[in-house]
Short mmCIF file of C-alpha atoms and ligand atoms in Angstrom, two decimals:
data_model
loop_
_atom_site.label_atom_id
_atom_site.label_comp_id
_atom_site.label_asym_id
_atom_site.label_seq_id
_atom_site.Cartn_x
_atom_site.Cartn_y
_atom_site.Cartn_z
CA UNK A 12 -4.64 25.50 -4.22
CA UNK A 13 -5.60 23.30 -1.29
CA UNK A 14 -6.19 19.73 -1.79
CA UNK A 15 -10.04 19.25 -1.04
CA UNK A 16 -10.18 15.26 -1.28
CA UNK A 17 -7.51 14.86 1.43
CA UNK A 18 -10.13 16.79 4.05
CA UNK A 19 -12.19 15.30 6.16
CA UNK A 20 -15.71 16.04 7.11
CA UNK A 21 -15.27 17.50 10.02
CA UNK A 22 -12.57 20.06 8.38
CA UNK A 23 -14.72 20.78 5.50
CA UNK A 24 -17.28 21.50 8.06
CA UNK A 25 -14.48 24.36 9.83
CA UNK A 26 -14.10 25.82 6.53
CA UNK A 27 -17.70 26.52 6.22
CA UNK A 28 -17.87 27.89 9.22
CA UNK A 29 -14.88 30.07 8.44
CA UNK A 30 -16.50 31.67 4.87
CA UNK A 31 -19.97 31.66 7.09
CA UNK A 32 -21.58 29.09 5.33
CA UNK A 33 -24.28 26.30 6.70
CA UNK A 34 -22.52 23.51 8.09
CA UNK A 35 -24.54 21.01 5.71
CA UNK A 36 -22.68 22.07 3.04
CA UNK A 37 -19.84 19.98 3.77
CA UNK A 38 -21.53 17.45 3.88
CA UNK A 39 -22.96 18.16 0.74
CA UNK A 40 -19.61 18.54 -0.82
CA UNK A 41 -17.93 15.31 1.03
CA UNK A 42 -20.64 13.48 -0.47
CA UNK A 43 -20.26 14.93 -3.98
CA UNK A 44 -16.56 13.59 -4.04
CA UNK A 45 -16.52 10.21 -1.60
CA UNK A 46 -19.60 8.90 -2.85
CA UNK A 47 -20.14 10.51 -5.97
CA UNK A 48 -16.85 11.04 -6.86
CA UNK A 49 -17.16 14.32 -9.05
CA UNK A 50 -13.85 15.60 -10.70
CA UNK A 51 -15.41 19.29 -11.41
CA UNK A 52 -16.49 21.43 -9.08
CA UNK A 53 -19.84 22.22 -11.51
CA UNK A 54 -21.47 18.99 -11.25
CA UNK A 55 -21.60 19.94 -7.55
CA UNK A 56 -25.27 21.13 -8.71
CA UNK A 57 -26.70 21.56 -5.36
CA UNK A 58 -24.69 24.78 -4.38
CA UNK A 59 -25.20 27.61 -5.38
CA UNK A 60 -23.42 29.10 -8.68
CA UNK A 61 -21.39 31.22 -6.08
CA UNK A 62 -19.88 28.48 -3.57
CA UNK A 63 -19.20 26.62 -6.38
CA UNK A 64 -17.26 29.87 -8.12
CA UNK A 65 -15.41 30.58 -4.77
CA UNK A 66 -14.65 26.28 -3.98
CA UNK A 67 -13.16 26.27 -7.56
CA UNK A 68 -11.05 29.59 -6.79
CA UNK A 69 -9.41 28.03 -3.51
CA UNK A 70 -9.22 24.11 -4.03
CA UNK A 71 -8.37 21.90 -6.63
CA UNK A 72 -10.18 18.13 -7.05
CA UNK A 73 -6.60 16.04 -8.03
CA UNK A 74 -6.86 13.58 -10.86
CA UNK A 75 -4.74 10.53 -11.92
CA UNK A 76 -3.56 9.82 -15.38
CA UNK A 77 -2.73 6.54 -16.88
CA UNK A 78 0.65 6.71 -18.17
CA UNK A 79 0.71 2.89 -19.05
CA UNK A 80 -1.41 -0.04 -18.32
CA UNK A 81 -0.63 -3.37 -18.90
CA UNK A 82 -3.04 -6.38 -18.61
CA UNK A 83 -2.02 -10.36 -18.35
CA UNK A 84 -3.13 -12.21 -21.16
CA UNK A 85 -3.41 -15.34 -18.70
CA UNK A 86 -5.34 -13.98 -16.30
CA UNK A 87 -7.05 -11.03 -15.06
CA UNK A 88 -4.55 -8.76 -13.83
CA UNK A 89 -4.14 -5.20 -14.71
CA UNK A 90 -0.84 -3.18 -13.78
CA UNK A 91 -1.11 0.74 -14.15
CA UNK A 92 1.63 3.34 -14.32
CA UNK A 93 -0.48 6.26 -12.92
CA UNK A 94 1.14 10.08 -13.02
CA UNK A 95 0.57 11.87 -10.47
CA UNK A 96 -0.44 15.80 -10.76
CA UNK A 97 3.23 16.78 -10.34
CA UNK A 98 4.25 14.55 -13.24
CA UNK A 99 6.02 11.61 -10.70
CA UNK A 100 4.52 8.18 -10.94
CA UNK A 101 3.51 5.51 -9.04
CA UNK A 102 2.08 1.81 -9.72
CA UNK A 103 -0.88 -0.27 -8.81
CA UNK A 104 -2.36 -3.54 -9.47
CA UNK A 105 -5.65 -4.74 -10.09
CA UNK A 106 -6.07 -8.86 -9.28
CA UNK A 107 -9.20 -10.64 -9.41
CA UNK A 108 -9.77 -13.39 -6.69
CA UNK A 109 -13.10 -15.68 -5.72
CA UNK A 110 -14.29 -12.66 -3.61
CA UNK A 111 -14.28 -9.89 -6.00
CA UNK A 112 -11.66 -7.07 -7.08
CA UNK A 113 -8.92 -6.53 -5.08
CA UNK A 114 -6.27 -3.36 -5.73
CA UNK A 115 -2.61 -3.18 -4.40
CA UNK A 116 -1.84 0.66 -3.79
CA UNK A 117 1.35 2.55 -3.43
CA UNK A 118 1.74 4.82 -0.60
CA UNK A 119 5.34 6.68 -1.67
CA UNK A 120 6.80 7.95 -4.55
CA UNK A 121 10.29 5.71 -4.41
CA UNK A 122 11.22 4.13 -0.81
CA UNK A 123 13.77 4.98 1.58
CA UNK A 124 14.04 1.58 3.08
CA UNK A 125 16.84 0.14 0.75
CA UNK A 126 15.77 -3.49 1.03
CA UNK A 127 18.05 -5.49 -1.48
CA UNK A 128 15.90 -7.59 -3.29
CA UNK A 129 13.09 -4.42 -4.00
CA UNK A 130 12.90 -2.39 -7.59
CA UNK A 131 11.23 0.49 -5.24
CA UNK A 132 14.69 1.52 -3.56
CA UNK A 133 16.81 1.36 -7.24
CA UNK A 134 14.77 4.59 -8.35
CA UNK A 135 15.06 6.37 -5.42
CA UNK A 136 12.90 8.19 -2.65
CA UNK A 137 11.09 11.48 -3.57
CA UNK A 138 7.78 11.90 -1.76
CA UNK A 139 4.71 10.73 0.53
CA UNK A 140 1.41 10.21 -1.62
CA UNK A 141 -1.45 12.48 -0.06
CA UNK A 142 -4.16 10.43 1.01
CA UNK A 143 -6.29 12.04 -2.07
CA UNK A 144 -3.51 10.12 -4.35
CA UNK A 145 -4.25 6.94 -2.15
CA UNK A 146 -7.97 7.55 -3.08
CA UNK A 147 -7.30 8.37 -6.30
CA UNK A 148 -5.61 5.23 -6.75
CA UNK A 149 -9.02 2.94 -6.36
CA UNK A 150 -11.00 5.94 -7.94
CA UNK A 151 -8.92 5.87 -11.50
CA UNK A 152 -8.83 2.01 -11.50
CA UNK A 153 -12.65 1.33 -10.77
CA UNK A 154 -13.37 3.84 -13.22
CA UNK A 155 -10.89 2.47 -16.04
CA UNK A 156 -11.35 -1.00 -15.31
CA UNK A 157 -15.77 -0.68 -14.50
CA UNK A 158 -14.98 -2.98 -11.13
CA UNK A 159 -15.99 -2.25 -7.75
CA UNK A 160 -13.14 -2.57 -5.46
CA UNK A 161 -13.77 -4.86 -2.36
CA UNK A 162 -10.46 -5.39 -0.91
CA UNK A 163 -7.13 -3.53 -0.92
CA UNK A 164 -3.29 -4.36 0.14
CA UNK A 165 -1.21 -1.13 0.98
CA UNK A 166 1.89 -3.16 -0.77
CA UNK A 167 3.05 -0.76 -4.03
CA UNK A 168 6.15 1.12 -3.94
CA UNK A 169 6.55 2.81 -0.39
CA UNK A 170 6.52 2.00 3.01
CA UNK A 171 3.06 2.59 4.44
CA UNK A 172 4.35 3.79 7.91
CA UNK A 173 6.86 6.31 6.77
CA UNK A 174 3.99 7.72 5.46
CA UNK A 175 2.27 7.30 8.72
CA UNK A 176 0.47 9.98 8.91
CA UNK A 177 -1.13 10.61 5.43
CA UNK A 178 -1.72 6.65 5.50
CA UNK A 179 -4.20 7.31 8.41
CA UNK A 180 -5.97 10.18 7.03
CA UNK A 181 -6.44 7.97 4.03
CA UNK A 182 -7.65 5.15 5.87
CA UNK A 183 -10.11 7.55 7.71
CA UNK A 184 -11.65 9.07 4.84
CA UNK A 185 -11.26 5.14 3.16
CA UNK A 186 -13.85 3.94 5.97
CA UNK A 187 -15.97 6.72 6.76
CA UNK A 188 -19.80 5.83 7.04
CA UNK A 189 -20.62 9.27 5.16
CA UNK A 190 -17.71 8.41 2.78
CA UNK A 191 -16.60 5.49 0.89
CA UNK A 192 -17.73 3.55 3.87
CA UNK A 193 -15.17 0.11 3.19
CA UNK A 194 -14.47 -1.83 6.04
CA UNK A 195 -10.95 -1.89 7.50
CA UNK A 196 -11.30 -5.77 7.82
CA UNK A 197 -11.02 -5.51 3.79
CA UNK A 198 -7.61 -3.45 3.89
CA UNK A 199 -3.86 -5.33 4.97
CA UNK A 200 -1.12 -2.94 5.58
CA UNK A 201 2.25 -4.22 4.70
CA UNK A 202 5.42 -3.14 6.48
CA UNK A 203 9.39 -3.71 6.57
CA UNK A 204 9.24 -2.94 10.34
CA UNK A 205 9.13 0.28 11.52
CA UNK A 206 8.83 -0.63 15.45
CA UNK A 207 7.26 2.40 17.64
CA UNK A 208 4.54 2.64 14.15
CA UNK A 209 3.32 -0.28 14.84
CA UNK A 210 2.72 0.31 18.00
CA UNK A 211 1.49 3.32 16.91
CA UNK A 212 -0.94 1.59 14.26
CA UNK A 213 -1.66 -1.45 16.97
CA UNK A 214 -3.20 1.36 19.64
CA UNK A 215 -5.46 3.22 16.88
CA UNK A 216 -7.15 -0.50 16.80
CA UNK A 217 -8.41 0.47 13.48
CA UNK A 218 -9.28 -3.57 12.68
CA UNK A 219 -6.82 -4.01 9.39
CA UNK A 220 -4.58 -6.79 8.87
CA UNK A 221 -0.68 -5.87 8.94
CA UNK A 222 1.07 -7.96 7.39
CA UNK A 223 5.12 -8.07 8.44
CA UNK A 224 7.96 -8.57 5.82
CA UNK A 225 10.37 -10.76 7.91
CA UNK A 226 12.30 -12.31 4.74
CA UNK A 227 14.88 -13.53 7.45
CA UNK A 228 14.94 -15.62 10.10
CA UNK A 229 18.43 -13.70 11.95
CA UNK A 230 19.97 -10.44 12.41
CA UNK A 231 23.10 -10.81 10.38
CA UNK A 232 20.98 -11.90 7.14
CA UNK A 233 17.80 -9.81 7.59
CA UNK A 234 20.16 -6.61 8.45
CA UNK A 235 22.34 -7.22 5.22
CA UNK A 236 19.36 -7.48 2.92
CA UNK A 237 16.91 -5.27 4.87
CA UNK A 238 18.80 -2.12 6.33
CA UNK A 239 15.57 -0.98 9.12
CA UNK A 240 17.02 -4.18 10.55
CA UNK A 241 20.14 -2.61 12.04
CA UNK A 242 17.68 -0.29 13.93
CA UNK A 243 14.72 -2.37 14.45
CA UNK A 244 15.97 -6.08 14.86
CA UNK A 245 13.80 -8.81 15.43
CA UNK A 246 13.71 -9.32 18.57
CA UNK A 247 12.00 -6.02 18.95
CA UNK A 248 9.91 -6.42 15.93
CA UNK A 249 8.63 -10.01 17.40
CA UNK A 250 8.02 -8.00 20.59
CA UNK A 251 5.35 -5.25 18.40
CA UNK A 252 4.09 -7.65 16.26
CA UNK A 253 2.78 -9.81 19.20
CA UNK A 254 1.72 -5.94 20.97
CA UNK A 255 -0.17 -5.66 17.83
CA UNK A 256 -2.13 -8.68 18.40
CA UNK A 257 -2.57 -8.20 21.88
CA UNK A 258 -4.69 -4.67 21.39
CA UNK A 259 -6.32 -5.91 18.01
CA UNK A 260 -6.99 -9.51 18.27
CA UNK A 261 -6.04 -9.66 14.24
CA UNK A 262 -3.36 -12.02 13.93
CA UNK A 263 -0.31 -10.73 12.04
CA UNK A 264 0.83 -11.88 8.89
CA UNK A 265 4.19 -12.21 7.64
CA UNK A 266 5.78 -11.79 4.13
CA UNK A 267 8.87 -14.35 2.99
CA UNK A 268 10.37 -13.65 -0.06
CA UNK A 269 12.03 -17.09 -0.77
CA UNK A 270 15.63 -15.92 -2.72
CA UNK A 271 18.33 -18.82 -3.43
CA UNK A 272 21.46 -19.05 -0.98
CA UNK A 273 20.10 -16.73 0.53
CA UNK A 274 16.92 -17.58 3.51
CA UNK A 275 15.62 -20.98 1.82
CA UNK A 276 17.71 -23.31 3.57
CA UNK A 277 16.22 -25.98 6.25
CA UNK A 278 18.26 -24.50 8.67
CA UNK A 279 16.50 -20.97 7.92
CA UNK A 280 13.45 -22.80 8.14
CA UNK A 281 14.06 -24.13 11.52
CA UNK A 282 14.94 -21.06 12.62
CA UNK A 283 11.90 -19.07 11.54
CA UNK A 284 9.69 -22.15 13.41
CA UNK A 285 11.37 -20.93 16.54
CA UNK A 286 10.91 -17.57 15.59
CA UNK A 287 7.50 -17.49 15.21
CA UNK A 288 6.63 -20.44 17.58
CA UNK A 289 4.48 -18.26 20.44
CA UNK A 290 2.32 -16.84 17.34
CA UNK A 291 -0.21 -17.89 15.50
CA UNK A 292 1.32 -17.13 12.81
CA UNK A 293 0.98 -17.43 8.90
CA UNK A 294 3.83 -16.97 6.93
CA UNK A 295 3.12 -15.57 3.23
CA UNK A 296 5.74 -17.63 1.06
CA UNK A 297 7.10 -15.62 -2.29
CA UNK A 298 9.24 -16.74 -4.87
CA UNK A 299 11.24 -13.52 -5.03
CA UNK A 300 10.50 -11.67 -8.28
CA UNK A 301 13.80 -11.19 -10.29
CA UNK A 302 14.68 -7.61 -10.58
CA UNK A 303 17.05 -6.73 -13.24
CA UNK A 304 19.42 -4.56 -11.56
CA UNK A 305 19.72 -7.23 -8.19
CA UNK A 306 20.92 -10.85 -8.26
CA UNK A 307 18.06 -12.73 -6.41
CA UNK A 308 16.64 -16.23 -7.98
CA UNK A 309 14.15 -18.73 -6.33
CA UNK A 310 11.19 -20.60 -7.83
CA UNK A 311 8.28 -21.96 -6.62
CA UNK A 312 9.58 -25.44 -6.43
CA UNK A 313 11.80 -23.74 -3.48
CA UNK A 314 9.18 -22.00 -1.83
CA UNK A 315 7.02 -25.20 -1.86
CA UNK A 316 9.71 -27.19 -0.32
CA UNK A 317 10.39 -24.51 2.58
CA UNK A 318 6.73 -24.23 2.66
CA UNK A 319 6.13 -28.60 3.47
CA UNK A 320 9.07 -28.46 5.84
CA UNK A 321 7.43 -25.40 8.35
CA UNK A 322 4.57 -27.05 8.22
CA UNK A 323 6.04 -30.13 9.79
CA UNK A 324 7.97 -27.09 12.26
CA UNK A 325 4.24 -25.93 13.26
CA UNK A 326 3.43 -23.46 11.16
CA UNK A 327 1.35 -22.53 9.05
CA UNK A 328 2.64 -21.42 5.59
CA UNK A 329 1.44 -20.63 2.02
CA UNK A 330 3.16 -19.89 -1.32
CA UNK A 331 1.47 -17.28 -2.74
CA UNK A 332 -0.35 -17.53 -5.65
CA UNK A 333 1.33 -15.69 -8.79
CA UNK A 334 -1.08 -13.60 -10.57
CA UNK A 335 -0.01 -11.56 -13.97
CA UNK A 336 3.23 -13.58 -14.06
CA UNK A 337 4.07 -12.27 -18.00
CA UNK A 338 3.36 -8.43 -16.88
CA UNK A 339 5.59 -9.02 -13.19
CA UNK A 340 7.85 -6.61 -13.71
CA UNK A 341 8.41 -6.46 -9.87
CA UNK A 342 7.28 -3.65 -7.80
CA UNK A 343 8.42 -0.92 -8.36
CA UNK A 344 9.98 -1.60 -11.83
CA UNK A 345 7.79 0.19 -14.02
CA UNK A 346 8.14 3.82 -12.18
CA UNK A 347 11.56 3.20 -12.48
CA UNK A 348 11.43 2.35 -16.26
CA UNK A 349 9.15 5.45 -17.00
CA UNK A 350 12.13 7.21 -14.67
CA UNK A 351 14.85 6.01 -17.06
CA UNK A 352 12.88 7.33 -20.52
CA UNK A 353 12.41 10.39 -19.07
CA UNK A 354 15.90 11.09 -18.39
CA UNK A 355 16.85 9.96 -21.44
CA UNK A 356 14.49 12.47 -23.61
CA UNK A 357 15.91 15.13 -21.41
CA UNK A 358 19.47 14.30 -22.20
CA UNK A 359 18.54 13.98 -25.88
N1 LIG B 418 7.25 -1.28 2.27
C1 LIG B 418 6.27 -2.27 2.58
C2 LIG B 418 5.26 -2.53 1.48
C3 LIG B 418 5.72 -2.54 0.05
S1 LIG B 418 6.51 -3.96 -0.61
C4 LIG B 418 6.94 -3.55 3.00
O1 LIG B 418 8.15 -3.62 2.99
O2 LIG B 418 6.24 -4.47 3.42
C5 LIG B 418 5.33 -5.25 -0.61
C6 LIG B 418 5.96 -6.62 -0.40
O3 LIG B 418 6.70 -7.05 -1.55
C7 LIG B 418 6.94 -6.64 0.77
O4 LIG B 418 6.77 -7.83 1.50
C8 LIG B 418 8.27 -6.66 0.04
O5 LIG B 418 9.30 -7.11 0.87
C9 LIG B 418 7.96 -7.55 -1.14
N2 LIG B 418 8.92 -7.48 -2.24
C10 LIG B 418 9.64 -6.44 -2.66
N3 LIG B 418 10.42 -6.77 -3.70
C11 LIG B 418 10.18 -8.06 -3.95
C12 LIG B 418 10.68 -8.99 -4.90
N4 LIG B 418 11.62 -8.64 -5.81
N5 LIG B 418 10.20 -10.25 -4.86
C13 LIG B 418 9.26 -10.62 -3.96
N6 LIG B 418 8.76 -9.81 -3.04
C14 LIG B 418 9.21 -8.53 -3.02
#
């Protein structure tokens, strides 16, 4: 059964054409799921009992289920375990900030990128999300949560542009006037690095904010905790990242997890000035999220020191805010938890 919420107008439109129906009927039907966002086929009560009969025969409107959900009792943030209609899982997060709702998507089931420090890798790689489960994603939450969506960060498990392709379909169908019509300005894209991508993504000008996670200021560090180092290094990643401004005009951000003995020296901060010292750059400070199964510490009295001294370097920095601190469990943690129960029910 084909997917019908990963097609764009203009394919729903061939299909029509195909079983010799009016082209108006897609748009009829693209509206019914981007703007009404049915999940049966019979509330589509504009066709006729026919289409409807054949549309239910051939495609399938995916669904989301909420395998766990977890809210902060300090503040307003909502982590959810979704399953996915093949029975994997993925996570995303729900924050509230002074402009509205803002949602943090995953893009992959598991990661292949094996940074160190990231609960994604530990449970291991097994698909791309279709752009319907990107969708999906915002769909599921607005509906459990009765919030409108205004912003979203493509920063859950996965790496957005090994999923390059999907991503952009999703981001298509994301902004589409006839769609869900959200601005691209409202969406940052989040990367390890992935060089000729985002070049790729800089030349499709499509007006988001991609955000860069740097985490070291050298080769021999960032390679040994970040393996797409050792075929990307930095100079060529400085080199697309400045492309990327270049063709967009949107200056790039870039992501710093702050981990003990590890980058947070003032050496490393010297050396990340001169990194970044023909940019504009804002650097995103993190106190790295302990995972269980990796060794990283850091706090945010670190971060704030490494923070004062690049700002006397020259650039601009922030320690970002920590929102659901008593549900963390970093990225990627909770798939890997459901992961682990499942196993061990099917070796019981
Ligand atoms: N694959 C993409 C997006 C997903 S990760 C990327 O690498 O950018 C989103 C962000 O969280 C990245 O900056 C990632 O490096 C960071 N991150 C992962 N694990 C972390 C941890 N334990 N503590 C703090 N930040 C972490």
């Amino acid at each position: 059964m084909r997917d019908i919420l990963s097609l764009t107008l203009p394919e729903l439109q061939e299909i029509m054409q195909d079983i010799h129906k009016p082209k108006f009927r897609a748009s009829q039907i693209y509206h019914w799921l981007h703007v009404r966002k049915v999940t049966d086929f019979a509330q589509m009560t504009d066709l006729s009992s026919a289409l409807r009969t054949k549309l239910q025969s051939e495609f399938c409107i995916k669904r989301l289920f909420i395998a766990r959900k977890l809210a902060s009792s300090i503040d307003d943030t909502v982590k959810y375990l979704y399953t996915l209609p093949d029975g994997q899982h993925v996570e995303t997060v729900l924050m509230h900030y002074q402009h509205g709702w803002r949602l943090c998507i995953s893009t992959q089931v598991g990661c292949k990128m094996g940074c160190q420090f990231c609960a994604s890798t530990i449970a291991g790689y097994v698909r791309n999300l279709e752009a319907s489960e990107m969708l999906l994603q915002i769909d599921e939450t607005e509906r459990n949560a009765g919030v409108s969506i205004s912003g979203l960060v493509l920063m859950g498990i996965g790496e957005p542009l090994d999923n390059f392709d999907n991503v952009m379909r999703f981001l298509e169908l994301l902004s589409d006037s006839k769609g869900r019509n959200m601005s691209l300005r409202h969406v940052t894209l989040s990367t390890c690095g992935i060089v000729p991508r985002i070049r790729e993504l800089a030349e499709k000008k499509t007006g988001l904010t991609l955000a860069v996670s740097l985490h070291h200021p050298e080769n021999a560090g960032r390679s040994r905790i970040m393996p797409v180092n050792r075929r990307y290094p930095l100079a060529e990643l400085m080199e697309a990242c400045q492309y990327y401004f270049a063709l967009t005009g949107r200056r790039v951000t870039y992501e710093y997890a702050v981990m003990e003995g590890e980058n947070d020296s003032m050496k490393d901060a010297e050396k990340l000035a001169l990194l970044l010292k023909h940019q504009q750059a804002h650097v995103n400070l993190i106190p790295v999220n302990a995972v269980k199964e990796r060794s990283f510490h850091a706090d945010r009295r670190a971060a704030q020191k490494f923070m004062q001294y690049l700002e006397t370097l020259g650039i601009h920095a922030t320690v970002r805010r920590t929102l659901g601190s008593d549900i963390e469990a970093a990225c990627g943690q909770l798939r890997h938890e459901a992961d682990k129960e499942q196993k061990t029910l099917r070796e019981e």
